[in-house]
XYZ file of C-alpha atoms in Angstrom:
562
model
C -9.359 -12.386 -19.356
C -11.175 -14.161 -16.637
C -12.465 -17.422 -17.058
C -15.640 -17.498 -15.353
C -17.935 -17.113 -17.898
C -20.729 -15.280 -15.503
C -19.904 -11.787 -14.254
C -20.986 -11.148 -11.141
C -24.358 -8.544 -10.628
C -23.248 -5.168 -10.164
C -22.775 -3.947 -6.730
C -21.504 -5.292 -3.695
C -18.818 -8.311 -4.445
C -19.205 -9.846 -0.669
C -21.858 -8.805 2.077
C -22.333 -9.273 6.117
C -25.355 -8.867 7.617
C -26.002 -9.060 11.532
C -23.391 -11.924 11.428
C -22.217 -13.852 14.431
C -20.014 -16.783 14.972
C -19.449 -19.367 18.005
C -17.098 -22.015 18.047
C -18.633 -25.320 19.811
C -17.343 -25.037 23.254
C -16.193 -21.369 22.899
C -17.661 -19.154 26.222
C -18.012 -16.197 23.866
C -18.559 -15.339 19.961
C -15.281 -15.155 18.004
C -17.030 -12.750 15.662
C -19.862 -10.389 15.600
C -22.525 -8.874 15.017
C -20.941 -7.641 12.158
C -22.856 -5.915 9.054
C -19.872 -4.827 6.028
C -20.215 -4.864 2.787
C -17.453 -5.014 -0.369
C -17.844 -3.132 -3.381
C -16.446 -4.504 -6.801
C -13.232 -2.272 -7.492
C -13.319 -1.780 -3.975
C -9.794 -2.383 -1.892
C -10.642 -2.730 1.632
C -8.177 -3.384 4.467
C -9.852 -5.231 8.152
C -7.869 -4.671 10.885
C -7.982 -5.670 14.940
C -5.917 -7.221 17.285
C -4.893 -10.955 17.297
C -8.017 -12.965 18.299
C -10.432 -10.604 17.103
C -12.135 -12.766 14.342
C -10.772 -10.986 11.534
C -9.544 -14.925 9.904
C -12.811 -16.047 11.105
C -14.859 -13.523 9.674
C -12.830 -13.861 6.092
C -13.534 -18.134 6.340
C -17.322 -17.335 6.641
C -17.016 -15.587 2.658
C -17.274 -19.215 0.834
C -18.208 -21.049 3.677
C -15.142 -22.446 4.654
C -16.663 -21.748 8.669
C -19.269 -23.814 9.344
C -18.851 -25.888 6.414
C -15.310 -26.907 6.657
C -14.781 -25.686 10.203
C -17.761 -26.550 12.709
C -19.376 -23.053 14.678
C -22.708 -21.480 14.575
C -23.297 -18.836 12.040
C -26.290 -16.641 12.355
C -26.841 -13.526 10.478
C -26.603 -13.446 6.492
C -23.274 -14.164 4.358
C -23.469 -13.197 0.468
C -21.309 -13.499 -2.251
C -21.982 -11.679 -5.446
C -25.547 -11.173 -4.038
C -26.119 -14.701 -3.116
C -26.256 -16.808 0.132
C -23.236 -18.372 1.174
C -25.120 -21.113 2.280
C -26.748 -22.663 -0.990
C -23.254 -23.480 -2.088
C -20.621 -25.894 -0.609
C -17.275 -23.819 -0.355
C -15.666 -25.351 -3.371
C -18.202 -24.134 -5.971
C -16.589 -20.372 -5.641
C -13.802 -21.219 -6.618
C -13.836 -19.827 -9.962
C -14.903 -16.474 -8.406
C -12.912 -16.015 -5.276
C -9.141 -16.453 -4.715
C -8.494 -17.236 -1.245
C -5.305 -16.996 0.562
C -4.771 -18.656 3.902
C -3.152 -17.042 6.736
C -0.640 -20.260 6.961
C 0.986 -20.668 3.428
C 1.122 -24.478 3.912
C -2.537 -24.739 3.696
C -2.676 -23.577 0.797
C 0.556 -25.401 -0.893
C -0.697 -28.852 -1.795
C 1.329 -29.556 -5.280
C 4.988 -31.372 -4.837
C 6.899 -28.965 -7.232
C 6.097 -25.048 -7.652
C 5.133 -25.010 -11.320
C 2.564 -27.657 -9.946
C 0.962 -25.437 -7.410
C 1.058 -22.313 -9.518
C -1.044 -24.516 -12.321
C -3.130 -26.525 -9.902
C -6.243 -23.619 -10.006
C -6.101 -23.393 -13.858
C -5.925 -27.435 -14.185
C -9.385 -28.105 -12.343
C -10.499 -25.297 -14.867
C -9.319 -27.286 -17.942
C -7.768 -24.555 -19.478
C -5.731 -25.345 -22.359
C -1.742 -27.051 -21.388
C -0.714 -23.812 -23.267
C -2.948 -21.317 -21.813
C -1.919 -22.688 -18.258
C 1.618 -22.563 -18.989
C 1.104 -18.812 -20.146
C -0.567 -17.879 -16.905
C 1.553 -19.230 -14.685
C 4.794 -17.774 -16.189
C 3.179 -14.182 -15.756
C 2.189 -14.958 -12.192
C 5.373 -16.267 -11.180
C 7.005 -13.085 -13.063
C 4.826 -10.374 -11.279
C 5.308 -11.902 -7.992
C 8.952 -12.836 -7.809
C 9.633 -16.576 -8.364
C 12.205 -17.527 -10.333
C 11.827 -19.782 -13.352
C 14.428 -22.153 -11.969
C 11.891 -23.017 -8.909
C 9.762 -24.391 -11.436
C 10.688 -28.163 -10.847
C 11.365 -27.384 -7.211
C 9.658 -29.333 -4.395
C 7.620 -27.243 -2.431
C 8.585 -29.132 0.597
C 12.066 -27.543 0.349
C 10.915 -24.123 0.205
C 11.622 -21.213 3.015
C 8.667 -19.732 4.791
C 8.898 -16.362 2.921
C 9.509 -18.825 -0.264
C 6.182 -20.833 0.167
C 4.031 -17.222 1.351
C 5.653 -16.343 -2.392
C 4.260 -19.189 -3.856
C 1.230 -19.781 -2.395
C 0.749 -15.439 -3.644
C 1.074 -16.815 -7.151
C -1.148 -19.909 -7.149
C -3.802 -17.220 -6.009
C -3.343 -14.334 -8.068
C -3.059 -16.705 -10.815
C -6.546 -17.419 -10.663
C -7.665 -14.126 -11.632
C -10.713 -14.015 -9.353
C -13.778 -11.406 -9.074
C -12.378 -10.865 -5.269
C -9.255 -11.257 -3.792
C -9.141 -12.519 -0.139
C -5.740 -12.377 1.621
C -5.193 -13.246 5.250
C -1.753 -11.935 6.785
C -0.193 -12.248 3.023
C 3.336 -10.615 3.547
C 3.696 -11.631 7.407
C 7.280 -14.077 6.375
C 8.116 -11.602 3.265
C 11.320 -9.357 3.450
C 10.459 -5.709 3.300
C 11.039 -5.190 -0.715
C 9.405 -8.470 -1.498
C 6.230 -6.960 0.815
C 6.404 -4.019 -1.415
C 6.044 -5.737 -4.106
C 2.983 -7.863 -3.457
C 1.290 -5.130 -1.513
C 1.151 -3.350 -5.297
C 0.166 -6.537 -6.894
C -2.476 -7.166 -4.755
C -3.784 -3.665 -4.298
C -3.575 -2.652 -8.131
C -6.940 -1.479 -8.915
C -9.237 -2.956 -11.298
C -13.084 -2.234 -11.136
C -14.095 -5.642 -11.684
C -12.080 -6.944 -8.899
C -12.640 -6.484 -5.019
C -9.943 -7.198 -2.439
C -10.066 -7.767 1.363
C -7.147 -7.691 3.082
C -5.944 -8.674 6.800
C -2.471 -7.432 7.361
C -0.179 -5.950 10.505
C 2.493 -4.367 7.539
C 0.637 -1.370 6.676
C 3.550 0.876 5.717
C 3.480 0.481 1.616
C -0.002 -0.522 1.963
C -2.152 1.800 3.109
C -1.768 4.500 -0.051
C -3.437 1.974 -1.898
C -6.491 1.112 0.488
C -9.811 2.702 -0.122
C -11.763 2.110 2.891
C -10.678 0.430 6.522
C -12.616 -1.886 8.545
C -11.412 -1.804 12.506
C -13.027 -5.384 14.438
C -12.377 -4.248 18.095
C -11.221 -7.362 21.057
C -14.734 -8.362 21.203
C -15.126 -9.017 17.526
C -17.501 -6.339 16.515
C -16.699 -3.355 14.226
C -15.312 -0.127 15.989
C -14.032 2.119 13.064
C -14.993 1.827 9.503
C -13.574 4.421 6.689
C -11.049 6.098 4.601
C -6.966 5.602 6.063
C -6.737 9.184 6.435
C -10.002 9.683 8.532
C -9.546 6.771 11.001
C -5.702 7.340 11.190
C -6.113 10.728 12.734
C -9.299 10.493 14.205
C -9.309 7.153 15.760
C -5.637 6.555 16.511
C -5.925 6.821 20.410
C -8.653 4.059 19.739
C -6.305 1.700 17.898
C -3.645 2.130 20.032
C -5.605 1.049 22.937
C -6.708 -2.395 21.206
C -3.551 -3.138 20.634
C -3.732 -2.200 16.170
C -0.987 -1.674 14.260
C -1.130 1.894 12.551
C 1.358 3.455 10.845
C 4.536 5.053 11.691
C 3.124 8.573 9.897
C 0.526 7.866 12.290
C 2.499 8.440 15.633
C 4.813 11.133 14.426
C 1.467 12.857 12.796
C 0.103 13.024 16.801
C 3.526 14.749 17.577
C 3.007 17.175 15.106
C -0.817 17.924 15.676
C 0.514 18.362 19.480
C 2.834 20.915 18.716
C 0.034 22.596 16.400
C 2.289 21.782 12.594
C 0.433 18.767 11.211
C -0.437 18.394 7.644
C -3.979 20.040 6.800
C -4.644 16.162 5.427
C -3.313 13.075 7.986
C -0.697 11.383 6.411
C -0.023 8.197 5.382
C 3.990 7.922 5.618
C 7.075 9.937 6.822
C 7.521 11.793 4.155
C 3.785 13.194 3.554
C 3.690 14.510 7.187
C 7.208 16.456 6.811
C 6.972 17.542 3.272
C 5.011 20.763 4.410
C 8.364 21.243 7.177
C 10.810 21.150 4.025
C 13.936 23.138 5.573
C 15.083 24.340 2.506
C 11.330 26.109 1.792
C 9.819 26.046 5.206
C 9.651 28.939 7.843
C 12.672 28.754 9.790
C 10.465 29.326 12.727
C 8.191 26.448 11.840
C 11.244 23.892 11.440
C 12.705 24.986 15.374
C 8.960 24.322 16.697
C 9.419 20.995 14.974
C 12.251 19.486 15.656
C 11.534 18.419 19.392
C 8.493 16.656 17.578
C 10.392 15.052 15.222
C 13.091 14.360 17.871
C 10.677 12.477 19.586
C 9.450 10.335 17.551
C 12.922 9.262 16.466
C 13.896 8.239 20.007
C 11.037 5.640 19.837
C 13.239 3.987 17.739
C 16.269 3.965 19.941
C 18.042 0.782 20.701
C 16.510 -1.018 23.699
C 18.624 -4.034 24.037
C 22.151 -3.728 27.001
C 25.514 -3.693 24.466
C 26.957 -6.150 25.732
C 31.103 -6.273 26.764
C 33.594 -6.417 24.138
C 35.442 -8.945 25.779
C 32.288 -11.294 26.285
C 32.233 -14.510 26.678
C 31.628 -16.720 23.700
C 28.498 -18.823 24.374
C 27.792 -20.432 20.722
C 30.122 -20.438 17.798
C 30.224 -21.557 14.177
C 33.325 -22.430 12.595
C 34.378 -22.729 8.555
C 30.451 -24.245 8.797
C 28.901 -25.013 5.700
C 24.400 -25.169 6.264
C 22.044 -26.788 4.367
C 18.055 -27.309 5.243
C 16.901 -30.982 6.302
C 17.497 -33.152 2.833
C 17.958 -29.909 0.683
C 21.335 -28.593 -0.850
C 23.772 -26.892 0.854
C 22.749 -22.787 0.884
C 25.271 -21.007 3.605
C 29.060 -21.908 2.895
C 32.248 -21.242 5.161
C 30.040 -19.445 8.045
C 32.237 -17.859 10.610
C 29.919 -16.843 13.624
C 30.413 -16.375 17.452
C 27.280 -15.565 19.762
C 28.085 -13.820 22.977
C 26.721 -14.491 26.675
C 23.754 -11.575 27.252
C 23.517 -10.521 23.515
C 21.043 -10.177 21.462
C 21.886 -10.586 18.089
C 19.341 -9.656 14.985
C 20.065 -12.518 12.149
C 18.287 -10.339 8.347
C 18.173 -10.771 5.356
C 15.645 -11.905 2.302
C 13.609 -14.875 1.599
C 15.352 -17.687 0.875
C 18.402 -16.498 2.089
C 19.310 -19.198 4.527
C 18.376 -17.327 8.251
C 16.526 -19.908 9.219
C 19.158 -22.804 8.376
C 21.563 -20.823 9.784
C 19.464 -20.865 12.977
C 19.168 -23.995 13.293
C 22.260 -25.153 12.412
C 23.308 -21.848 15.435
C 20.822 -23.743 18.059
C 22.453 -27.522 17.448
C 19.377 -28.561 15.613
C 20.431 -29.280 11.971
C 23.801 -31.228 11.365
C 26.566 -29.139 9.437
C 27.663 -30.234 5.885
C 31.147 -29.016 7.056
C 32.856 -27.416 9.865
C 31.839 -27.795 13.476
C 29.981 -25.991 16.364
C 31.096 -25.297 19.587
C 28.719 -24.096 22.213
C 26.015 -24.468 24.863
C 22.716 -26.072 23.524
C 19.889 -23.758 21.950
C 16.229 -23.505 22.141
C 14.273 -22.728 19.100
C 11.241 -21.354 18.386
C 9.908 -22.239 14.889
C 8.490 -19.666 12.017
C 5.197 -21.687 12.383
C 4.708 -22.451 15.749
C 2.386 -25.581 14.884
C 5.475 -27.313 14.942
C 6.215 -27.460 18.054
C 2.977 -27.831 20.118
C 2.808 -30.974 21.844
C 0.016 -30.898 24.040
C -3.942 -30.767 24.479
C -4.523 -27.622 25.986
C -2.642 -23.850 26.495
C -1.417 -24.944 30.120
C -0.364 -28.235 29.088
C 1.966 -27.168 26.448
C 4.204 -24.593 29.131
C 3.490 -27.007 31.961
C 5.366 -29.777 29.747
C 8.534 -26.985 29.068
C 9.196 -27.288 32.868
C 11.869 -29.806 33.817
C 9.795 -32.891 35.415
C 12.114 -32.472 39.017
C 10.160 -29.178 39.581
C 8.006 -28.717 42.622
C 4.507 -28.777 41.451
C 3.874 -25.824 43.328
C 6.555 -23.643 41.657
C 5.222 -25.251 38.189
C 1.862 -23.742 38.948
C 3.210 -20.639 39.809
C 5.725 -20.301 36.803
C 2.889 -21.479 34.254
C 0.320 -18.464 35.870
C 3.252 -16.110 35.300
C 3.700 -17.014 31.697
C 0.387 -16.779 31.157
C 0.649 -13.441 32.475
C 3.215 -12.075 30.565
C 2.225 -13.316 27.296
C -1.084 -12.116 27.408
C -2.828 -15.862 27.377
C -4.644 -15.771 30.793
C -8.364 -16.868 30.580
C -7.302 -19.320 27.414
C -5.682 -21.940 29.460
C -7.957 -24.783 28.241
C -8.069 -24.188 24.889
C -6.365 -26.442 22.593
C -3.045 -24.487 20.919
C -4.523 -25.309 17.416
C -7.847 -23.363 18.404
C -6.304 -20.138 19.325
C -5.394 -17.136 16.443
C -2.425 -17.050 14.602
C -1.019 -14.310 16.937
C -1.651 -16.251 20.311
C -0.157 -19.633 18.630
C 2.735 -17.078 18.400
C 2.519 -15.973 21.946
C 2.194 -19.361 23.215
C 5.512 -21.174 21.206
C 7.314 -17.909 22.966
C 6.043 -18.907 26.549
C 6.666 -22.545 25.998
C 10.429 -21.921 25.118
C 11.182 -18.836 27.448
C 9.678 -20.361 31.154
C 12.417 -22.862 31.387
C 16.012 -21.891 32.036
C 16.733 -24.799 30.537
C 18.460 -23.377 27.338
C 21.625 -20.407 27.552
C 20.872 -19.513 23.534
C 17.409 -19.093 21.735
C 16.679 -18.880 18.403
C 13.393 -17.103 17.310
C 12.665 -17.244 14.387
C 10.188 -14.551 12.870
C 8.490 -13.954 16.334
C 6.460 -10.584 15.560
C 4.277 -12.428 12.534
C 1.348 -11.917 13.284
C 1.384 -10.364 16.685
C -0.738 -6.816 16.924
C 0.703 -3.889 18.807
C 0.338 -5.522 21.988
C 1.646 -8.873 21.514
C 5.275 -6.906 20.048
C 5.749 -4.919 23.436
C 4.812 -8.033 25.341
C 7.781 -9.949 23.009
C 10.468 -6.891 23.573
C 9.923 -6.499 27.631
C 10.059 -10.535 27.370
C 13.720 -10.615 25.423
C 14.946 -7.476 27.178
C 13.925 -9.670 30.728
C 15.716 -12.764 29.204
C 18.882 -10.452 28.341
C 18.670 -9.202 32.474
C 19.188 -12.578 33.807
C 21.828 -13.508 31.400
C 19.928 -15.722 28.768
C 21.290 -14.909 25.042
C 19.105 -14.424 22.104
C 19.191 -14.570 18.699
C 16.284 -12.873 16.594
C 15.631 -14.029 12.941
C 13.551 -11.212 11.781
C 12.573 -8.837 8.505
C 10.701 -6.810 11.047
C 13.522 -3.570 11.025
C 12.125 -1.264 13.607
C 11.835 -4.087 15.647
C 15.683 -5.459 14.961
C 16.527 -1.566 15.882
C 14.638 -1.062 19.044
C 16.536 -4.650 20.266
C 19.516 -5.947 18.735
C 22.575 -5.054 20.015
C 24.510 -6.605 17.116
C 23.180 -7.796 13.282
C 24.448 -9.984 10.947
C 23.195 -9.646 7.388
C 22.888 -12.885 5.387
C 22.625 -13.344 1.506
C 24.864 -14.645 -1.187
C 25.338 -17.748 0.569
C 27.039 -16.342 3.623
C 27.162 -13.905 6.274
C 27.227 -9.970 4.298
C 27.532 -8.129 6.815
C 28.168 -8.445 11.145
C 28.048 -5.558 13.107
C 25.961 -3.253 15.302
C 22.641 -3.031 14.033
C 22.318 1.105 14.071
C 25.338 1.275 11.816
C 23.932 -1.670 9.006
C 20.595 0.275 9.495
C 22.345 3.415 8.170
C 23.834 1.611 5.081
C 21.150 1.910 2.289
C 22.946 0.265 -0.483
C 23.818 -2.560 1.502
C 20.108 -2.845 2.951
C 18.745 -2.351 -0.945
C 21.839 -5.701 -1.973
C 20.096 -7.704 0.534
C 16.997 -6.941 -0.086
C 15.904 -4.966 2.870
C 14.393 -1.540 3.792
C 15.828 1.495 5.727
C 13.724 1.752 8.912
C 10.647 3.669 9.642
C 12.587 6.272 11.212
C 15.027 6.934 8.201
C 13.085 9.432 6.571
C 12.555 12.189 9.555
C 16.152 11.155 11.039
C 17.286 12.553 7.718
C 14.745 15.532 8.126
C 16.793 16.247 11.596
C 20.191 16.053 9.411
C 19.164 18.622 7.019
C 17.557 20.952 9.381
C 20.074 20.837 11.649
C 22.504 21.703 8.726
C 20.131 24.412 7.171
């Protein structure tokens, strides 16, 4: 039962009309003119690549932008058929749940039972009614009762995207905003969320931004595409714009799903579904080899081949007999003034590898990364090794400096030539897709180019033999992904070593040589990643997901066997 005691009018739950935004200073509009309109009951999913307006255009809903944020609006902005503007963002509250793109602004309560509550509180529901509502949110989302009394400060990035879900479900709002909601969550945990958020109700709308579509998109009604320049290029059902449009989205750079690109394959060789698919198994269940015409299945299987080999490991193997470049011995980790989490770690990183660190939310990949780059003390044991750079899960945290060129220029060593600077800055600039934004300031720039920029600033100096990434591909589009592999795979071809923390599995595929698996307080599994890719139930234990692949390299299995 919702506690706003005034339904919103029937219709449309959030409205643009001829909208535009401009930052001050900005040489071009961050969003617009865009006209868009959300029903009530109506689950819509925007998509476009990073710095295409799509948080922008979501912070103009209650007026966060120009309210809390300063830029120029123009156009009209409704809510529940009335103007965004005769309100100050905090008086929606009680009808729209918001959540931010970066967890920690949302998370403002010390413990989790705090921030969970804090909605309800300013509500003044009853102690007993609050207590009710947050146990149920914190049970349909996946936090455990024992976080209850936890500080939020000591929380994992997947753990605080968790929490932050349940402080705004728990509101129970007449529409549902989410901005990049599963981008730190293990695959099952995304799962999960994408079917909380999604599950329909007629009262409720719900906008989403997301680059995770697979496990998503069955449950989206209608699609909203911004294009680079901020205006809308596609608009309509998953189905229609997958099939229709997909040469489109590729070219800006938008995610899409896997069904998506093995769908094209299939249309090519004249066997696609009579209705475009949304996942692996709806575009092969027609090519069944059991039921199918055995004629059919041989005209597929170069398709399905195919699309199979995109998935093919990327990364050089490196030599058995490799030189140890980092090591962990009989270490036991714990996370800056927290408890300790990994125990008795055994782990040696090789020169030239690339070595995919998995596993689920809160299961210590992060401490263990720092504790593998010489960052974070060890409770016990010791390290041996060369030093290690690290880039951080939020890449707030390590920008230093006023402006996009500033922040590489300082990750040179101060002896350079300022002539080879210049020239190594222009070529990072290059590579990661950041030219024409090298006076911005790093905290103006989209969540995906924050991204791109931590990567340049770590990876133009040879200063460090290991790195440490840590969640890289959150929130990078299409684009900013290929620009990351061709980057690691250049790192691995003049010697560097890397070490991905990542719940991205098509991308640990396509690029780790090697995997370790952690959970349980310690390292499950070490070995290369194509074999712990293949081993379900130890994927399902730790509370990952087969690859997009699985599904049609099982198809080639059985119609190979047929």
């Amino acid at each position: 039962m919702r506690s706003d005691p005034q339904s919103p009018r029937a219709g449309f739950a959030a409205e643009w009309h001829e909208v535009t935004v401009q930052y001050p200073f900005a040489k071009r509009q961050a969003v617009g003119p865009v006209s868009l309109g959300i029903r009530q009951g109506e689950r819509v999913l925007l998509l476009g690549p990073s710095g295409s307006g799509k948080s922008t255009l979501l912070l103009t809903l209650t007026g966060l932008v120009p309210h809390s944020i300063p830029a120029t609006v123009n156009g009209d902005v409704r809510l529940f058929g009335a103007n965004v503007g005769t309100r100050q963002p905090w008086a929606w509250a009680a009808q729209v749940a918001q959540y931010f793109q970066d967890a920690d602004q949302t998370l403002c309560g010390m413990r989790v039972e705090d921030e969970i509550a804090f909605a309800l509180e300013n509500r003044a529901l009853p102690p007993a009614r609050i207590a009710e509502r947050v146990k149920e949110a914190m049970e349909r989302v996946g936090v455990p009762e024992s976080w209850c009394s936890r500080p939020t400060s000591t929380l994992s990035g997947g753990e605080r995207q968790l929490v932050a879900l349940a402080a705004t479900l728990v509101q129970d709002a007449f529409l549902f905003i989410a901005d990049e909601p599963t981008a730190h969550l293990a695959p099952q945990a995304a799962d999960r969320l994408h079917a909380l958020l999604t599950e329909h109700d007629p009262s409720r709308g719900v906008l989403i931004v997301d680059h995770r579509l697979d496990g998503l998109i069955q449950q989206i009604d209608r699609m909203v595409v911004l294009g680079e320049n901020g205006t809308i290029i596609a608009e309509g059902p998953p189905r229609t714009i997958f099939r229709a449009k997909r040469d489109l989205l590729a070219s800006e750079g938008i995610w899409h799903p896997v069904a998506s690109d093995l769908d094209a394959r299939l249309v090519a060789a004249g066997l696609a579904p009579r209705v475009a698919p949304l996942s692996v198994e709806e575009a092969l269940a027609h090519l069944d080899p059991r039921t199918a015409p055995r004629g059919h299945v041989e005209k597929a299987l170069p398709a399905v081949e195919a699309f199979v080999a995109e998935y093919a490991m990327q990364g050089v193997q490196t030599a058995p007999d490799a030189p140890v470049l980092a090591r962990l011995v009989n270490a036991d980790c714990a996370p800056f003034l927290g408890p300790t989490i990994l125990r008795s770690i055994d782990l040696a990183v090789h020169e030239g590898e690339i070595l995919g660190v998995l596993g689920a939310n809160g299961a210590g990949k992060s401490t263990l990364g720092l504790c593998l780059a010489g960052l974070l003390p060890l409770k016990a044991g010791k390290r041996i090794g060369a030093p290690g750079g690290y880039a951080f899960q939020r890449p707030e945290n390590q920008f230093t400096a006023g402006t996009v060129r500033d922040e590489i220029l300082d990750a040179l060593p101060k002896s350079m030539a300022a002539k080879a600077k210049a020239e190594r800055v222009a070529a990072a600039l290059l590579a990661w897709g950041l030219s024409g934004l090298e006076s911005r300031h790093p905290f103006e720039l989209s969540q995906g180019q924050k991204r791109r920029l931590a990567l340049a600033s770590l990876t133009v100096s040879d200063h460090w033999p290991l790195l440490v990434l840590d969640e890289p591909t959150a929130g990078l589009d299409m684009h900013g992904v290929s620009m990351l592999i061709s980057e690691i795979l250049a790192l691995q071809e003049r010697g560097q070593t890397v070490a991905v923390i990542t719940h991205d599995m098509d991308f640990a595929l396509r690029l780790c040589t090697r995997s370790i698996i952690v959970g349980e307080g310690g390292i499950l599994a070490d070995g290369p990643t194509q074999d712990l890719m293949r081993d379900t139930a130890l994927l399902r234990r730790a509370g990952l997901a087969e690859p997009s692949c699985a599904k049609a390299l099982q198809w080639l299995q059985r119609a190979v066997s047929c």
